Amino acid sequence: MKTYHLHGTPNLKWWQTAVFYQIYPRSFQDSTGDGIGDLQGIINRLDYLVDLGVNAIWISPIFPSPMADFGYDVADYCDIHPMFGDLATFDRLLAEAHARSLKIILDFVPNHSSNQHPWFLESRTSRDNAKRDWYIWRDAKPDGSPPNNWISMFGGPAWTWDATTGQYYLHSFLPEQPDLNWRNPDVVDAMHNALRFWLQRGVDGFRVDAILCLIKHDSFQDNPPVEPGTYWEAWGHILEPRYTVNQPEMFEHVRLMRRVFDEFADRVHIGETSTEDVTGLLPYYGRPLDGYDIPFNFKLLHANWHAATVRQIIEDYYDILPAGGWPNFVFGNHDIHRFATRYGYQNHRSVAMLLLTLWGIPTLYYGDELGLEDVFIPLAQRVDPWGIKMPEADFGRDPERTPMQWDSSPNAGFTSGQPWLPVANDYQQRNVASQLADAHSTLNFYKTLIQLRRSRPALHNGAFTFVDGLGDDLLAYRREADGQRLLVCLNFGDQARTIDLSHLTSRAATLLSTHFTQQSGTTFMLQPHESILLQLG
Ligand code: GLC
């Protein structure tokens, strides 16, 4: 049986052993009563994050923005939206986080700005404006229709007509998010300087948004129809984005951005990737490792929760990792339904067990540590533009963006005002305060698991070996380092299973179970959907 990462890695970088935690800032903690989370709110909750045990916080965009895509439409790359605070508050957040050994990661949105960004406002004034070429303008076809058939990621044409100057501009997402022209060196300089602005302030890294769209093929050819059953069809596309995503020149820009990060010590470069199969992650790592430190691996986001499927995805990924490349896993974020809903509530702790015991960096999404599920939002109350534009598809992102549930006070302690999205109905039972008081809560399960991951080299830097043949519906693997031997076994099924480990150990004992069972010996019983972490003697 093949063992991965046999010898561990000496001199690990901080991010290789870190547990990352994504905060969707509008929904984490409001401190002003306007119903929207803010930076002071995050400061007020830093001790919670320390207690949870995470090391780094990635905060979705907090920059000035008209909020057409809730901050992913940036109107100024070098300031803070007044709704979230100001630069002084941000500096305080950074200082308070660093004082607690927490790293702060911001979100960089390079593909497009807001249509209210001064660059675009200038660009659209005339065809000969100095900023004209900062965006992508094209003439209509002779019949007045858009220059080609490209469609927006959120549905509808990727071109919008601008009557003032009589041309179309390109937007890979909303019309309010015009694509910047990264073939223009002035754009590249300006955007690199925006990164430096924050890195000089002490930000520990960036998650880079939607990089796949950064460069479009310069032939501007039509995209072909999507093949049935493919990745892009699953994302609701009718065209295969052959000329609009993952172009070779895009990866060159990943490398150039990487050099900006390398001007500063100890920063982490994280990318939102999009690939059909796991080998597509390789160019995002770069060769020799000059791309992303953490090219987000979303392969488990879309998997079925079956032991064999999940095992195959993990194996395929470990098999293709470039030399020195460090793995990572993601199960949830602000763009996809919560895994407690996707995979079934009965499996939500097993997902955490997997995420936090695999070899590779885990990124958690706020509220998953409480077992939060999607909150149903009726069409009339939806605010996410994707959910509104494509109501027939199940892509609306409001359900996974609802307010954090802190306690049983009104609005779950999130706000004293009217929350921007409804709070889940169950908040009086499911919240941080109630779960802290319950030794067997999901929150306490996460705290123990993160603590184990941080304290055991076997988990954060140990060898990884699948253990096959223990039984149906089971996924098992060993993690080993410095003479420490651990075994993880997940039961994906709804039958209890007994496993016999006598070929591996003379005596094992439970370190943690999703069901808080305690067993020892060489045979172990797993309840339906139970997962266990064992110390092997
Ligand atoms: C990324 C973000 C998503 C956003 C889109 C456009 O996919 O994660 O939330 O809508 O880019 O910026």
JSON list of N, CA and C and ligand atoms in Angstrom, two decimals, residues 69 72 109 112 154 173 177 207 209-210 272 334-335 397 401, ligand 1:
[
{"chain": "A", "resi": 69, "resn": "ASP", "atom": "N", "xyz": [-22.37, 42.41, -6.07]},
{"chain": "A", "resi": 69, "resn": "ASP", "atom": "CA", "xyz": [-22.05, 41.01, -5.79]},
{"chain": "A", "resi": 69, "resn": "ASP", "atom": "C", "xyz": [-21.46, 40.92, -4.37]},
{"chain": "A", "resi": 72, "resn": "TYR", "atom": "N", "xyz": [-17.66, 41.54, -4.09]},
{"chain": "A", "resi": 72, "resn": "TYR", "atom": "CA", "xyz": [-16.81, 41.04, -5.18]},
{"chain": "A", "resi": 72, "resn": "TYR", "atom": "C", "xyz": [-16.90, 41.97, -6.40]},
{"chain": "A", "resi": 109, "resn": "VAL", "atom": "N", "xyz": [-9.58, 40.69, -5.75]},
{"chain": "A", "resi": 109, "resn": "VAL", "atom": "CA", "xyz": [-10.50, 40.44, -6.86]},
{"chain": "A", "resi": 109, "resn": "VAL", "atom": "C", "xyz": [-9.93, 41.07, -8.13]},
{"chain": "A", "resi": 112, "resn": "HIS", "atom": "N", "xyz": [-12.06, 41.65, -12.23]},
{"chain": "A", "resi": 112, "resn": "HIS", "atom": "CA", "xyz": [-13.01, 42.71, -12.56]},
{"chain": "A", "resi": 112, "resn": "HIS", "atom": "C", "xyz": [-13.06, 43.70, -11.43]},
{"chain": "A", "resi": 154, "resn": "PHE", "atom": "N", "xyz": [-22.68, 34.02, -14.36]},
{"chain": "A", "resi": 154, "resn": "PHE", "atom": "CA", "xyz": [-23.96, 34.06, -13.64]},
{"chain": "A", "resi": 154, "resn": "PHE", "atom": "C", "xyz": [-25.15, 33.97, -14.59]},
{"chain": "A", "resi": 173, "resn": "PHE", "atom": "N", "xyz": [-18.76, 38.18, -15.09]},
{"chain": "A", "resi": 173, "resn": "PHE", "atom": "CA", "xyz": [-19.80, 37.97, -14.06]},
{"chain": "A", "resi": 173, "resn": "PHE", "atom": "C", "xyz": [-20.92, 38.98, -14.34]},
{"chain": "A", "resi": 177, "resn": "GLN", "atom": "N", "xyz": [-19.76, 44.26, -12.99]},
{"chain": "A", "resi": 177, "resn": "GLN", "atom": "CA", "xyz": [-18.39, 43.80, -12.73]},
{"chain": "A", "resi": 177, "resn": "GLN", "atom": "C", "xyz": [-17.59, 43.73, -14.05]},
{"chain": "A", "resi": 207, "resn": "ARG", "atom": "N", "xyz": [-6.28, 35.53, -0.66]},
{"chain": "A", "resi": 207, "resn": "ARG", "atom": "CA", "xyz": [-6.96, 34.54, -1.48]},
{"chain": "A", "resi": 207, "resn": "ARG", "atom": "C", "xyz": [-7.34, 35.32, -2.73]},
{"chain": "A", "resi": 209, "resn": "ASP", "atom": "N", "xyz": [-9.29, 35.86, -6.14]},
{"chain": "A", "resi": 209, "resn": "ASP", "atom": "CA", "xyz": [-10.62, 35.50, -6.63]},
{"chain": "A", "resi": 209, "resn": "ASP", "atom": "C", "xyz": [-10.65, 35.24, -8.15]},
{"chain": "A", "resi": 210, "resn": "ALA", "atom": "N", "xyz": [-11.42, 34.27, -8.55]},
{"chain": "A", "resi": 210, "resn": "ALA", "atom": "CA", "xyz": [-11.83, 34.07, -9.96]},
{"chain": "A", "resi": 210, "resn": "ALA", "atom": "C", "xyz": [-10.68, 34.24, -10.95]},
{"chain": "A", "resi": 272, "resn": "GLU", "atom": "N", "xyz": [-8.27, 30.86, -5.88]},
{"chain": "A", "resi": 272, "resn": "GLU", "atom": "CA", "xyz": [-9.52, 30.18, -6.20]},
{"chain": "A", "resi": 272, "resn": "GLU", "atom": "C", "xyz": [-9.34, 29.54, -7.57]},
{"chain": "A", "resi": 334, "resn": "HIS", "atom": "N", "xyz": [-18.49, 30.42, 0.64]},
{"chain": "A", "resi": 334, "resn": "HIS", "atom": "CA", "xyz": [-19.64, 31.30, 0.46]},
{"chain": "A", "resi": 334, "resn": "HIS", "atom": "C", "xyz": [-20.33, 31.11, -0.89]},
{"chain": "A", "resi": 335, "resn": "ASP", "atom": "N", "xyz": [-19.84, 30.18, -1.70]},
{"chain": "A", "resi": 335, "resn": "ASP", "atom": "CA", "xyz": [-20.42, 29.97, -3.03]},
{"chain": "A", "resi": 335, "resn": "ASP", "atom": "C", "xyz": [-21.14, 28.65, -3.17]},
{"chain": "A", "resi": 397, "resn": "ARG", "atom": "N", "xyz": [-26.82, 31.67, -3.40]},
{"chain": "A", "resi": 397, "resn": "ARG", "atom": "CA", "xyz": [-25.84, 31.52, -2.33]},
{"chain": "A", "resi": 397, "resn": "ARG", "atom": "C", "xyz": [-26.27, 32.10, -1.00]},
{"chain": "A", "resi": 401, "resn": "ARG", "atom": "N", "xyz": [-25.05, 31.85, 3.56]},
{"chain": "A", "resi": 401, "resn": "ARG", "atom": "CA", "xyz": [-24.44, 33.11, 3.99]},
{"chain": "A", "resi": 401, "resn": "ARG", "atom": "C", "xyz": [-25.19, 33.76, 5.15]},
{"chain": "B", "resi": 1, "resn": "GLC", "atom": "C1", "xyz": [-15.65, 34.12, -6.99]},
{"chain": "B", "resi": 1, "resn": "GLC", "atom": "C2", "xyz": [-16.25, 34.42, -5.65]},
{"chain": "B", "resi": 1, "resn": "GLC", "atom": "C3", "xyz": [-17.73, 34.66, -5.82]},
{"chain": "B", "resi": 1, "resn": "GLC", "atom": "C4", "xyz": [-17.91, 35.84, -6.73]},
{"chain": "B", "resi": 1, "resn": "GLC", "atom": "C5", "xyz": [-17.18, 35.65, -8.05]},
{"chain": "B", "resi": 1, "resn": "GLC", "atom": "C6", "xyz": [-17.06, 36.93, -8.80]},
{"chain": "B", "resi": 1, "resn": "GLC", "atom": "O1", "xyz": [-16.10, 32.93, -7.51]},
{"chain": "B", "resi": 1, "resn": "GLC", "atom": "O2", "xyz": [-15.97, 33.42, -4.73]},
{"chain": "B", "resi": 1, "resn": "GLC", "atom": "O3", "xyz": [-18.39, 34.86, -4.60]},
{"chain": "B", "resi": 1, "resn": "GLC", "atom": "O4", "xyz": [-19.28, 36.04, -6.97]},
{"chain": "B", "resi": 1, "resn": "GLC", "atom": "O5", "xyz": [-15.86, 35.18, -7.87]},
{"chain": "B", "resi": 1, "resn": "GLC", "atom": "O6", "xyz": [-16.14, 37.79, -8.16]}
]
